[in-house]
Amino acid sequence: MNRVYIKTYGCQMNERDSDAVAALLRGRGYTIINDEKEADIILLNTCSVRDQAEQKAIGKAGHLLRRKRKNQKFVVGVMGCMAQNRGQDLLDSLPDLDLVVGTQKFHQVPDHLDNIIATLNGQGPKPSPLVDLEEEEDSQNTIRDHNLESRQVSAFVSIMQGCNMNCTYCIVPTTRGRERARPIPHILKEVEELAANGTREVTLLGQIVTSYGRREIPFKDGKSPFVQLLEQVSEIEGIERIRFTSPHPRGFKQDLIEAYSRLPKLCPYVHLPLQSGSQKILKAMKRPYSPERFKQIVDDLRAQVPGVTFSTDIIVGFPGETDEDFEQTRALFEAVAFEMAFIFKYSERPNTEAEGMSEQVSQEVKEQRNQILLDILHKNSLKHNESLIGTIQQVLVEAPARKGEGCFAGRTPGYRKAIFPASERLIGELVPVKIERATTSSVFGSLVLSGVEEPTQELTPLEALAN
Ligand code: 5AD
Ligand code: SF4
């Protein structure tokens, strides 16, 4: 009666929240399993960013509740953003849910499950659904537990919750609440514990990490709280690589750009959401930067950080996006030559400022624009990956590769997936890999033995083109 399967939709924050819930449940004697067919309890950790993500989770929950009809002791819960967004209304369409838990209440899941199971095991009346969606002070400090029984070579660390921006398309400020930072010492303690348990790479997570601690922690020697945090995480022994996501172009200032030259553990990979290349659309989205400023940040980083790679988020078909606006996005997208990107078709979200805006873009036009950017992306990803052929990349070995007997997978500093023959004992090691072959999504190579050759710096796509 205590086997739990957690299915996660959406972003890395959700992955991290699910992982923390799993760690807490393990501590309570529950068993976390990977096969949902074997589960006594299924929890869906949901996403609300686009309607499609909500529909997927609702469909899944409906399906699970049919299984519950045959077995009343089977427990189904919905957690996270969609639970927060739809709240009590979720029970109109899914009245048999056992549990609905909001984004500030993940840490209460073990108590709630204990209660539900105790009621189910008693002979009392059928329990009514347990709904817990309140705001909770300090809830940002409750996402800290990891499963330390197994080693995570690369781990996520949540440094803050919420977002105070008001991007007009975005539901996140509603589902995640106002910005709340975790104190630096708490974050350092968590990273130290991870390092002691074999973690070599941490990714610091927040909806808007460049705003980290702006209200709580003063600037020091011109350095923002986020840069101060990066410096201190850098000092932790055993951590070899630091990544973060997502920064906001508005907060990507000189102090952060300079941090790359001072902090060798900071990986040369930046996920910097652009959303649109049209000034008019950025304004309508309430994104407070210009396309020129965005390009400037990219150019500055490329000039100062050897081999830096970029990924981004783009929304196509925001209301009022004309062919001309899209052409500006396309041109900037092409000019920056992102190595990776997430391209989304605009999805109208309830209670956002953009809801009901006039000049909606048709689905057909969204599809076309999406495809145009995808084609550019594939071309650029492949060109970049091919530019790595013949170079030697330092790869952090993470796990056996899904395909390829005896092959292992890891990431280059620039976050390209690298696959190569290796052995189990190299998991968690940084190893030199000579790149021999490339596809749009991965590079393939072989280990360089005994350090005869020095790792080569990654070429930026522009340098690669020039060669
Ligand atoms: N429609 C489409 N994409 C969206 N995103 C956020 N809100 C929406 C929406 N309403 C995208 C943004 C953001 C990413 C996480 O999801 O690009 O950066
Ligand atoms: Fe949403 Fe904008 Fe905040 Fe990102 S910065 S979470 S897109 S409101």
Coordinates of C-alpha atoms and ligand atoms in Angstrom, one line a residue:
M1 CA 0.0 0.0 0.0
N2 CA 3.0 2.3 -0.1
R3 CA 4.4 2.2 -3.6
V4 CA 4.4 5.7 -5.1
Y5 CA 4.8 6.7 -8.8
I6 CA 5.3 10.4 -9.5
K7 CA 4.8 11.7 -13.0
T8 CA 6.2 15.1 -13.8
Y9 CA 5.1 17.5 -16.5
G10 CA 6.8 20.8 -17.4
C11 CA 10.0 22.5 -16.4
Q12 CA 13.1 21.7 -14.3
M13 CA 11.6 23.4 -11.3
N14 CA 8.8 20.8 -11.4
E15 CA 11.4 18.0 -11.7
R16 CA 13.1 19.3 -8.7
D17 CA 9.9 19.6 -6.7
S18 CA 9.0 16.0 -7.6
D19 CA 12.4 14.9 -6.5
A20 CA 12.0 16.7 -3.1
V21 CA 8.6 15.1 -2.6
A22 CA 10.1 11.7 -3.4
A23 CA 12.9 12.2 -0.9
L24 CA 10.4 13.2 1.8
L25 CA 8.2 10.2 1.0
R26 CA 11.1 7.8 1.2
G27 CA 11.9 9.3 4.6
R28 CA 8.4 8.3 5.7
G29 CA 8.7 4.7 4.6
Y30 CA 7.1 5.0 1.1
T31 CA 8.8 3.3 -1.8
I32 CA 9.3 5.3 -5.0
I33 CA 8.9 3.2 -8.1
N34 CA 9.4 3.8 -11.8
D35 CA 6.6 1.5 -13.1
E36 CA 3.2 3.2 -12.8
K37 CA 1.4 -0.2 -13.3
E38 CA 2.8 -1.4 -9.9
A39 CA 1.9 1.8 -8.0
D40 CA -0.6 2.0 -5.1
I41 CA -0.4 5.8 -5.2
I42 CA 0.1 8.0 -8.3
L43 CA 0.9 11.7 -8.0
L44 CA 0.9 14.0 -11.1
N45 CA 3.1 17.0 -10.7
T46 CA 1.6 19.4 -13.3
C47 CA 2.3 22.4 -15.5
S48 CA 0.1 25.3 -16.5
V49 CA 2.3 27.3 -18.8
R50 CA 0.4 26.2 -21.9
D51 CA -3.1 24.8 -22.2
Q52 CA -1.8 21.7 -23.9
A53 CA 0.2 20.8 -20.7
E54 CA -2.9 21.1 -18.6
Q55 CA -5.0 19.0 -20.9
K56 CA -2.4 16.3 -20.9
A57 CA -2.4 16.0 -17.1
I58 CA -6.2 16.2 -16.9
G59 CA -6.5 13.4 -19.5
K60 CA -4.0 11.3 -17.5
A61 CA -5.8 11.9 -14.2
G62 CA -9.1 10.9 -15.8
H63 CA -7.6 7.7 -17.1
L64 CA -6.1 6.9 -13.6
L65 CA -9.5 7.6 -11.9
R66 CA -11.0 4.9 -14.1
R67 CA -8.5 2.5 -12.6
K68 CA -9.5 3.7 -9.2
R69 CA -13.1 2.7 -9.9
K70 CA -11.9 -0.9 -9.9
N71 CA -9.8 -0.5 -6.8
Q72 CA -11.0 2.1 -4.2
K73 CA -7.7 1.9 -2.3
F74 CA -5.7 3.2 -5.3
V75 CA -4.8 6.8 -4.6
V76 CA -4.5 9.6 -7.2
G77 CA -3.2 13.1 -6.4
V78 CA -2.5 16.2 -8.5
M79 CA 0.2 18.6 -7.4
G80 CA 1.9 21.8 -8.6
C81 CA 1.0 24.5 -11.0
M82 CA -2.3 23.2 -12.5
A83 CA -3.5 22.2 -9.0
Q84 CA -2.8 25.8 -7.9
N85 CA -4.3 27.3 -11.0
R86 CA -7.5 25.3 -11.2
G87 CA -7.9 24.6 -7.5
Q88 CA -11.2 23.4 -6.3
D89 CA -12.6 23.6 -9.9
L90 CA -10.5 20.6 -10.8
L91 CA -12.9 18.6 -8.7
D92 CA -15.8 19.5 -10.9
S93 CA -14.3 17.5 -13.7
L94 CA -12.3 15.0 -11.5
P95 CA -14.4 14.5 -8.4
D96 CA -12.7 11.3 -7.4
L97 CA -9.2 12.8 -6.9
D98 CA -7.9 12.0 -3.4
L99 CA -5.5 14.9 -3.2
V100 CA -4.9 18.4 -4.7
V101 CA -1.7 20.1 -3.5
G102 CA -0.5 23.6 -4.6
T103 CA 2.9 24.9 -5.3
Q104 CA 3.7 26.0 -1.8
K105 CA 2.6 22.8 -0.1
F106 CA 4.7 20.0 -1.6
H107 CA 6.3 19.3 1.7
Q108 CA 2.9 18.5 3.2
V109 CA 2.4 15.6 0.8
P110 CA 3.7 12.9 3.2
D111 CA 1.3 14.0 5.9
H112 CA -1.6 14.1 3.5
L113 CA -0.9 10.7 2.1
D114 CA -0.6 9.2 5.6
N115 CA -4.0 10.6 6.5
I116 CA -5.6 9.4 3.3
I117 CA -4.3 5.9 3.7
A118 CA -5.3 5.8 7.4
T119 CA -8.9 6.7 6.3
L120 CA -8.9 4.3 3.5
N121 CA -7.7 1.5 5.8
G122 CA -10.4 2.3 8.4
Q123 CA -13.9 1.3 7.8
G124 CA -15.2 4.9 7.8
P125 CA -17.0 6.7 5.0
K126 CA -15.3 7.4 1.7
P127 CA -12.9 10.3 2.4
S128 CA -13.6 13.6 0.6
P129 CA -10.7 14.9 -1.5
L130 CA -8.0 16.7 0.4
V131 CA -7.3 20.1 -1.0
D132 CA -4.3 22.2 0.2
L133 CA -3.6 25.3 -1.9
E134 CA -2.8 28.0 0.7
E135 CA 0.2 30.3 0.5
E136 CA 2.8 29.4 3.0
E137 CA 5.5 31.7 4.4
D138 CA 9.0 30.3 3.8
S139 CA 7.7 27.6 1.5
Q140 CA 10.8 28.3 -0.7
N141 CA 12.9 26.7 2.1
T142 CA 11.0 23.4 2.0
I143 CA 12.4 22.3 -1.4
R144 CA 15.7 21.1 -0.1
D145 CA 15.7 17.3 0.3
H146 CA 17.4 15.0 -2.1
N147 CA 17.5 11.3 -2.2
L148 CA 21.0 10.7 -0.8
E149 CA 20.8 6.9 -1.0
S150 CA 21.7 7.1 -4.6
R151 CA 24.2 9.4 -6.3
Q152 CA 23.1 12.3 -8.5
V153 CA 26.2 13.2 -10.6
S154 CA 24.3 16.3 -11.8
A155 CA 21.7 17.8 -9.5
F156 CA 19.1 20.6 -9.5
V157 CA 19.1 23.1 -6.6
S158 CA 16.2 25.4 -6.2
I159 CA 17.4 28.8 -5.0
M160 CA 14.1 30.7 -5.1
Q161 CA 10.4 30.4 -5.9
G162 CA 8.0 32.7 -7.7
C163 CA 8.3 35.6 -10.1
N164 CA 7.5 39.3 -9.8
M165 CA 7.6 40.1 -13.5
N166 CA 4.3 40.5 -15.3
C167 CA 5.0 39.1 -18.7
T168 CA 1.5 39.4 -20.1
Y169 CA 1.3 35.9 -21.5
C170 CA 2.6 34.1 -18.4
I171 CA 0.6 32.3 -15.8
V172 CA 3.7 31.5 -13.6
P173 CA 3.3 34.6 -11.2
T174 CA -0.2 33.3 -10.5
T175 CA 0.8 29.6 -9.9
R176 CA 4.1 30.2 -8.2
G177 CA 3.4 33.4 -6.3
R178 CA 5.8 36.3 -5.5
E179 CA 9.6 36.0 -5.6
R180 CA 11.0 34.4 -2.5
A181 CA 14.7 33.7 -2.2
R182 CA 16.3 31.0 0.0
P183 CA 19.1 32.3 2.2
I184 CA 22.7 31.7 0.8
P185 CA 23.8 29.5 3.8
H186 CA 20.9 27.1 3.2
I187 CA 21.7 26.8 -0.4
L188 CA 25.4 26.2 0.4
K189 CA 24.6 23.5 2.9
E190 CA 22.5 21.7 0.4
V191 CA 25.2 21.9 -2.3
E192 CA 27.8 20.7 0.2
E193 CA 25.7 17.7 1.1
L194 CA 25.2 16.9 -2.5
A195 CA 29.0 17.2 -3.2
A196 CA 29.7 14.9 -0.2
N197 CA 27.3 12.4 -1.8
G198 CA 29.1 12.5 -5.2
T199 CA 27.4 15.3 -7.1
R200 CA 29.8 17.0 -9.4
E201 CA 27.5 19.5 -11.2
V202 CA 24.7 21.7 -9.9
T203 CA 22.1 23.6 -11.8
L204 CA 20.7 26.5 -9.7
L205 CA 17.0 26.9 -10.5
G206 CA 14.6 29.7 -10.3
Q207 CA 11.9 31.3 -12.5
I208 CA 14.2 34.4 -12.7
V209 CA 17.5 33.7 -11.1
T210 CA 19.0 37.1 -12.0
S211 CA 16.5 38.6 -9.5
Y212 CA 17.8 36.2 -6.8
G213 CA 17.8 37.9 -3.3
R214 CA 17.4 41.5 -4.7
R215 CA 15.3 42.5 -1.7
E216 CA 17.0 40.5 1.0
I217 CA 20.7 40.7 0.2
P218 CA 22.6 43.9 -0.6
F219 CA 24.9 44.4 -3.5
K220 CA 28.6 43.9 -2.6
D221 CA 31.5 45.5 -4.5
G222 CA 29.0 46.0 -7.4
K223 CA 28.0 42.4 -7.4
S224 CA 24.4 41.3 -7.4
P225 CA 23.2 38.7 -4.8
F226 CA 23.1 36.1 -7.6
V227 CA 26.7 36.7 -8.5
Q228 CA 27.7 36.5 -4.8
L229 CA 25.8 33.2 -4.6
L230 CA 27.7 31.9 -7.7
E231 CA 31.0 32.8 -6.1
Q232 CA 30.2 31.0 -2.9
V233 CA 28.9 27.9 -4.6
S234 CA 32.1 27.9 -6.7
E235 CA 34.2 27.5 -3.5
I236 CA 32.5 24.2 -2.6
E237 CA 35.0 21.4 -3.0
G238 CA 33.9 18.5 -5.1
I239 CA 31.5 20.6 -7.3
E240 CA 33.2 20.9 -10.6
R241 CA 30.5 22.6 -12.7
I242 CA 27.9 25.2 -12.1
R243 CA 24.9 25.9 -14.4
F244 CA 21.8 28.0 -13.8
T245 CA 18.4 28.6 -15.3
S246 CA 16.6 30.9 -16.1
P247 CA 18.2 34.3 -16.2
H248 CA 16.2 37.3 -17.5
P249 CA 17.9 39.5 -20.1
R250 CA 17.1 42.6 -18.0
G251 CA 19.1 41.2 -15.1
F252 CA 22.1 39.9 -17.2
K253 CA 24.5 42.7 -16.2
Q254 CA 28.2 43.2 -16.5
D255 CA 28.9 41.6 -13.0
L256 CA 27.4 38.3 -14.3
I257 CA 29.2 38.5 -17.6
E258 CA 32.5 39.1 -15.8
A259 CA 31.8 36.2 -13.4
Y260 CA 32.5 33.9 -16.3
S261 CA 36.1 34.9 -16.5
R262 CA 36.6 34.7 -12.7
L263 CA 34.8 31.5 -12.0
P264 CA 36.1 28.5 -14.0
K265 CA 33.4 26.2 -12.7
L266 CA 30.7 28.3 -14.3
C267 CA 29.9 26.4 -17.5
P268 CA 30.0 28.3 -20.9
Y269 CA 26.3 27.7 -21.6
V270 CA 23.6 30.3 -21.2
H271 CA 19.8 29.7 -21.5
L272 CA 18.6 33.3 -22.2
P273 CA 14.9 33.6 -23.0
L274 CA 14.3 36.0 -25.9
Q275 CA 10.6 35.4 -26.5
S276 CA 10.4 37.8 -29.5
G277 CA 12.8 39.8 -31.8
S278 CA 10.2 42.5 -32.3
Q279 CA 10.4 45.6 -30.1
K280 CA 6.6 46.1 -30.5
I281 CA 5.8 42.5 -29.4
L282 CA 8.3 42.6 -26.5
K283 CA 6.5 45.7 -25.3
A284 CA 3.1 44.0 -25.6
M285 CA 4.6 41.1 -23.7
K286 CA 5.9 43.5 -21.1
R287 CA 9.5 42.2 -21.5
P288 CA 11.6 45.2 -20.5
Y289 CA 14.6 44.9 -23.0
S290 CA 15.2 45.6 -26.6
P291 CA 16.2 43.1 -29.3
E292 CA 19.4 45.2 -29.6
R293 CA 20.2 44.8 -25.9
F294 CA 19.6 41.1 -26.1
K295 CA 22.0 40.8 -29.0
Q296 CA 24.5 42.9 -27.1
I297 CA 24.5 40.5 -24.1
V298 CA 25.1 37.6 -26.5
D299 CA 27.9 39.4 -28.3
D300 CA 29.6 40.4 -25.0
L301 CA 29.5 36.9 -23.7
R302 CA 30.8 35.5 -27.0
A303 CA 33.7 38.0 -26.9
Q304 CA 34.6 37.1 -23.3
V305 CA 33.7 33.5 -22.8
P306 CA 35.5 31.1 -25.2
G307 CA 33.1 28.6 -26.8
V308 CA 30.0 29.8 -25.0
T309 CA 26.8 28.3 -26.3
F310 CA 23.2 29.7 -26.1
S311 CA 19.7 28.4 -25.9
T312 CA 16.5 30.4 -25.7
D313 CA 12.7 30.4 -25.4
I314 CA 10.6 31.9 -28.2
I315 CA 6.9 32.4 -28.4
V316 CA 5.4 32.6 -31.9
G317 CA 2.0 34.0 -32.6
F318 CA 1.6 36.3 -29.7
P319 CA -1.5 38.5 -30.4
G320 CA -0.7 41.2 -32.9
E321 CA 2.4 39.5 -34.2
T322 CA 2.5 40.5 -37.9
D323 CA 4.6 39.0 -40.7
E324 CA 6.9 41.9 -40.2
D325 CA 7.2 41.3 -36.4
F326 CA 7.9 37.6 -37.0
E327 CA 10.5 38.5 -39.7
Q328 CA 12.4 40.5 -37.0
T329 CA 12.3 37.4 -34.7
R330 CA 13.4 35.2 -37.5
A331 CA 16.3 37.5 -38.4
L332 CA 17.5 37.8 -34.8
F333 CA 17.1 34.1 -34.3
E334 CA 19.2 33.5 -37.4
A335 CA 21.8 36.1 -36.4
V336 CA 22.3 34.8 -32.8
A337 CA 22.6 31.2 -34.2
F338 CA 21.3 29.6 -31.0
E339 CA 22.7 26.1 -30.4
M340 CA 19.5 25.1 -28.8
A341 CA 16.0 26.6 -28.4
F342 CA 12.5 25.9 -27.1
I343 CA 10.0 27.3 -29.5
F344 CA 6.4 27.6 -28.3
K345 CA 3.1 28.5 -30.0
Y346 CA 1.4 31.2 -28.0
S347 CA -1.3 29.7 -25.8
E348 CA -3.8 32.0 -24.1
R349 CA -3.8 31.6 -20.4
P350 CA -6.6 32.5 -18.0
N351 CA -6.2 35.6 -15.8
T352 CA -3.1 36.8 -17.7
E353 CA -3.0 40.3 -19.1
A354 CA -2.8 39.0 -22.6
E355 CA -6.1 37.0 -22.2
G356 CA -8.7 38.3 -24.7
M357 CA -6.2 40.5 -26.5
S358 CA -7.4 41.3 -30.0
E359 CA -5.5 40.3 -33.2
Q360 CA -5.1 36.7 -32.3
V361 CA -2.9 34.8 -34.7
S362 CA -4.4 31.7 -36.4
Q363 CA -3.1 28.2 -35.5
E364 CA -2.0 27.7 -39.1
V365 CA 0.2 30.8 -39.0
K366 CA 1.6 29.8 -35.6
E367 CA 2.5 26.4 -37.1
Q368 CA 4.2 27.9 -40.1
R369 CA 6.3 30.3 -37.9
N370 CA 7.2 27.5 -35.5
Q371 CA 8.4 25.4 -38.4
I372 CA 10.5 28.2 -39.9
L373 CA 12.4 28.6 -36.6
L374 CA 12.7 24.9 -36.1
D375 CA 14.4 24.6 -39.5
I376 CA 16.9 27.3 -38.6
L377 CA 17.5 25.7 -35.2
H378 CA 18.2 22.3 -36.7
K379 CA 20.6 23.8 -39.2
N380 CA 22.5 25.8 -36.5
S381 CA 22.5 22.9 -34.0
L382 CA 24.0 20.6 -36.6
K383 CA 26.5 23.2 -37.7
H384 CA 27.6 23.8 -34.2
N385 CA 27.9 20.1 -33.3
E386 CA 29.8 19.4 -36.5
S387 CA 32.2 22.2 -35.6
L388 CA 33.2 20.1 -32.5
I389 CA 34.4 17.2 -34.7
G390 CA 38.1 16.7 -34.1
T391 CA 38.1 18.7 -30.9
I392 CA 38.6 17.2 -27.4
Q393 CA 35.8 18.1 -25.0
Q394 CA 35.8 17.6 -21.2
V395 CA 32.7 15.5 -20.5
L396 CA 31.1 14.8 -17.2
V397 CA 30.1 11.2 -17.3
E398 CA 26.5 10.9 -16.0
A399 CA 25.0 7.5 -16.9
P400 CA 24.9 4.6 -19.4
A401 CA 23.6 5.8 -22.7
R402 CA 20.1 4.7 -23.6
K403 CA 21.4 3.3 -26.9
G404 CA 24.7 1.8 -27.8
E405 CA 26.1 -1.1 -25.9
G406 CA 28.9 -0.1 -23.5
C407 CA 28.3 3.5 -24.3
F408 CA 27.9 6.3 -21.7
A409 CA 26.4 9.8 -21.9
G410 CA 27.5 13.1 -20.4
R411 CA 27.6 16.7 -21.3
T412 CA 30.2 19.0 -22.8
P413 CA 30.9 22.3 -21.0
G414 CA 28.5 23.9 -23.7
Y415 CA 25.8 21.4 -22.7
R416 CA 25.9 19.2 -25.8
K417 CA 25.1 15.6 -25.1
A418 CA 28.2 13.4 -25.8
I419 CA 28.1 9.7 -26.2
F420 CA 31.1 7.4 -26.1
P421 CA 32.3 3.9 -25.0
A422 CA 33.4 4.0 -21.4
S423 CA 33.0 2.0 -18.2
E424 CA 30.8 2.3 -15.2
R425 CA 33.7 3.4 -12.9
L426 CA 34.0 6.6 -14.9
I427 CA 30.5 7.8 -13.8
G428 CA 31.0 11.1 -12.0
E429 CA 34.4 11.8 -13.6
L430 CA 35.3 14.6 -16.0
V431 CA 37.0 12.9 -18.9
P432 CA 38.5 14.1 -22.2
V433 CA 36.5 12.9 -25.2
K434 CA 37.6 13.3 -28.8
I435 CA 34.5 14.1 -30.9
E436 CA 34.2 12.1 -34.1
R437 CA 30.6 12.4 -35.3
A438 CA 27.7 14.7 -34.8
T439 CA 23.9 14.8 -35.2
T440 CA 21.6 17.8 -34.4
S441 CA 21.1 16.6 -30.8
S442 CA 24.3 14.9 -29.8
V443 CA 28.0 14.4 -30.5
F444 CA 29.8 11.0 -30.5
G445 CA 33.4 10.2 -29.8
S446 CA 35.9 8.2 -27.9
L447 CA 37.9 8.7 -24.7
V448 CA 41.3 10.2 -25.0
L449 CA 43.7 8.0 -23.0
S450 CA 46.4 9.3 -20.6
G451 CA 46.0 13.0 -21.4
V452 CA 48.3 13.0 -24.4
E453 CA 46.3 15.8 -25.9
E454 CA 45.0 18.9 -24.2
P455 CA 41.2 19.7 -24.4
T456 CA 40.4 22.1 -27.2
Q457 CA 38.2 25.1 -26.6
E458 CA 34.9 24.9 -28.3
L459 CA 34.5 27.1 -31.3
T460 CA 31.6 29.5 -31.5
P461 CA 29.5 28.9 -34.6
L462 CA 30.9 32.1 -36.1
E463 CA 34.5 31.0 -35.7
A464 CA 33.6 27.6 -37.1
L465 CA 32.1 29.3 -40.1
A466 CA 35.2 31.3 -40.6
N467 CA 37.4 28.1 -40.6
Ligands
5AD1 N1 2.2 30.5 -24.4 C1 3.3 29.9 -25.0 N2 4.5 29.8 -24.4 C2 4.6 30.3 -23.1 N3 5.6 30.4 -22.3 C3 5.2 30.9 -21.1 N4 3.9 31.3 -21.2 C4 3.5 30.9 -22.5 C5 2.2 31.0 -23.2 N5 1.2 31.5 -22.6 C6 6.9 29.9 -22.6 C7 7.9 31.1 -22.5 C8 8.7 30.7 -21.3 C9 8.7 29.2 -21.3 C10 9.0 28.6 -20.0 O1 7.4 28.9 -21.7 O2 8.8 31.0 -23.7 O3 10.0 31.2 -21.3
SF4_2 FE1 6.8 34.1 -16.6 FE2 8.1 36.3 -17.4 FE3 8.3 35.5 -14.8 FE4 9.5 34.1 -16.8 S1 10.0 36.2 -16.2 S2 8.3 33.2 -15.1 S3 8.0 34.4 -18.5 S4 6.4 36.2 -15.8

